[in-house]
Amino acid sequence: MEAAYVQTCVALRAMFARCKLVHGDFSEYNLLWFEDEVVVIDVSQSVEHEHPHALDFLRSDCRNVTDFFRKKGVTTMSMRELYVRW
């Protein structure tokens, strides 16, 4: 689960930093585990980082990731650490 958490955080950040996209529904329901790698699905509804609600969606995505992995017993970054490092 720790490896999945790290990969998930990397994917979330890459979408924002490199692709300039915010998923908007980044949660365990849109992540697949395939051959020891996290695969993000349902990206078609993502919004560009300039969308008026992009930061709200990003905050929600960060919360979803943090909540899910904490419930699985993974030591996670705080919401602030995950969100502010953008």
mmCIF file of C-alpha atoms in Angstrom:
data_model
loop_
_atom_site.group_PDB
_atom_site.id
_atom_site.type_symbol
_atom_site.label_atom_id
_atom_site.label_comp_id
_atom_site.label_asym_id
_atom_site.label_seq_id
_atom_site.Cartn_x
_atom_site.Cartn_y
_atom_site.Cartn_z
ATOM 1 C CA MET A 1 0.000 0.000 0.000
ATOM 2 C CA GLU A 2 2.909 2.340 0.668
ATOM 3 C CA ALA A 3 4.148 1.953 -2.914
ATOM 4 C CA ALA A 4 0.651 2.610 -4.222
ATOM 5 C CA TYR A 5 0.431 5.754 -2.079
ATOM 6 C CA VAL A 6 3.719 7.129 -3.400
ATOM 7 C CA GLN A 7 2.757 6.351 -6.990
ATOM 8 C CA THR A 8 -0.654 7.930 -6.471
ATOM 9 C CA CYS A 9 0.873 11.142 -5.118
ATOM 10 C CA VAL A 10 3.347 11.250 -8.002
ATOM 11 C CA ALA A 11 0.518 10.788 -10.523
ATOM 12 C CA LEU A 12 -1.607 13.475 -8.875
ATOM 13 C CA ARG A 13 1.269 15.932 -8.942
ATOM 14 C CA ALA A 14 2.293 15.057 -12.502
ATOM 15 C CA MET A 15 -1.225 15.668 -13.748
ATOM 16 C CA PHE A 16 -1.154 19.128 -12.227
ATOM 17 C CA ALA A 17 2.476 20.165 -12.750
ATOM 18 C CA ARG A 18 3.202 18.643 -16.152
ATOM 19 C CA CYS A 19 -0.204 18.240 -17.751
ATOM 20 C CA LYS A 20 -1.828 21.289 -16.128
ATOM 21 C CA LEU A 21 -4.887 19.158 -15.311
ATOM 22 C CA VAL A 22 -6.928 18.464 -12.208
ATOM 23 C CA HIS A 23 -8.754 15.140 -12.196
ATOM 24 C CA GLY A 24 -11.696 16.292 -10.098
ATOM 25 C CA ASP A 25 -12.610 12.766 -9.002
ATOM 26 C CA PHE A 26 -9.215 11.386 -8.028
ATOM 27 C CA SER A 27 -10.134 8.588 -5.651
ATOM 28 C CA GLU A 28 -9.667 4.878 -5.138
ATOM 29 C CA TYR A 29 -12.524 4.312 -7.589
ATOM 30 C CA ASN A 30 -10.495 5.811 -10.423
ATOM 31 C CA LEU A 31 -7.213 4.080 -9.636
ATOM 32 C CA LEU A 32 -6.286 0.622 -10.845
ATOM 33 C CA TRP A 33 -3.421 -1.543 -9.611
ATOM 34 C CA PHE A 34 -1.886 -3.295 -12.614
ATOM 35 C CA GLU A 35 1.488 -5.077 -12.675
ATOM 36 C CA ASP A 36 2.650 -3.269 -9.525
ATOM 37 C CA GLU A 37 1.742 0.162 -10.843
ATOM 38 C CA VAL A 38 -1.067 2.614 -10.222
ATOM 39 C CA VAL A 39 -3.033 3.467 -13.355
ATOM 40 C CA VAL A 40 -5.310 6.521 -13.273
ATOM 41 C CA ILE A 41 -8.572 6.145 -15.158
ATOM 42 C CA ASP A 42 -11.528 8.367 -16.008
ATOM 43 C CA VAL A 43 -9.293 11.286 -16.885
ATOM 44 C CA SER A 44 -11.640 12.594 -19.563
ATOM 45 C CA GLN A 45 -13.562 14.775 -17.099
ATOM 46 C CA SER A 46 -10.404 16.507 -15.861
ATOM 47 C CA VAL A 47 -10.243 20.278 -15.997
ATOM 48 C CA GLU A 48 -7.347 22.554 -16.853
ATOM 49 C CA HIS A 49 -5.523 24.160 -13.959
ATOM 50 C CA GLU A 50 -6.988 27.552 -14.955
ATOM 51 C CA HIS A 51 -10.584 26.370 -14.492
ATOM 52 C CA PRO A 52 -12.380 28.558 -11.912
ATOM 53 C CA HIS A 53 -12.883 25.575 -9.577
ATOM 54 C CA ALA A 54 -9.596 23.774 -10.273
ATOM 55 C CA LEU A 55 -8.091 24.463 -6.846
ATOM 56 C CA ASP A 56 -11.266 23.291 -5.117
ATOM 57 C CA PHE A 57 -11.144 20.085 -7.160
ATOM 58 C CA LEU A 58 -7.446 19.673 -6.408
ATOM 59 C CA ARG A 59 -8.089 20.061 -2.683
ATOM 60 C CA SER A 60 -10.813 17.422 -2.921
ATOM 61 C CA ASP A 61 -8.520 15.085 -4.858
ATOM 62 C CA CYS A 62 -5.826 15.486 -2.186
ATOM 63 C CA ARG A 63 -8.378 14.797 0.559
ATOM 64 C CA ASN A 64 -9.616 11.663 -1.199
ATOM 65 C CA VAL A 65 -6.084 10.282 -1.529
ATOM 66 C CA THR A 66 -5.148 11.114 2.053
ATOM 67 C CA ASP A 67 -8.341 9.707 3.548
ATOM 68 C CA PHE A 68 -8.214 6.465 1.582
ATOM 69 C CA PHE A 69 -4.605 5.621 2.352
ATOM 70 C CA ARG A 70 -4.876 6.619 6.015
ATOM 71 C CA LYS A 71 -7.800 4.223 6.398
ATOM 72 C CA LYS A 72 -5.527 1.516 4.993
ATOM 73 C CA GLY A 73 -2.916 2.240 7.670
ATOM 74 C CA VAL A 74 -0.449 4.053 5.438
ATOM 75 C CA THR A 75 1.503 6.944 6.928
ATOM 76 C CA THR A 76 0.564 9.867 4.705
ATOM 77 C CA MET A 77 1.504 13.467 4.326
ATOM 78 C CA SER A 78 -0.906 15.856 5.950
ATOM 79 C CA MET A 79 -3.469 17.424 3.656
ATOM 80 C CA ARG A 80 -1.527 20.649 3.908
ATOM 81 C CA GLU A 81 1.776 18.983 2.965
ATOM 82 C CA LEU A 82 0.234 17.253 -0.026
ATOM 83 C CA TYR A 83 -1.737 20.297 -1.200
ATOM 84 C CA VAL A 84 0.770 23.066 -0.466
ATOM 85 C CA ARG A 85 3.720 21.444 -2.220
ATOM 86 C CA TRP A 86 2.283 22.404 -5.598
#
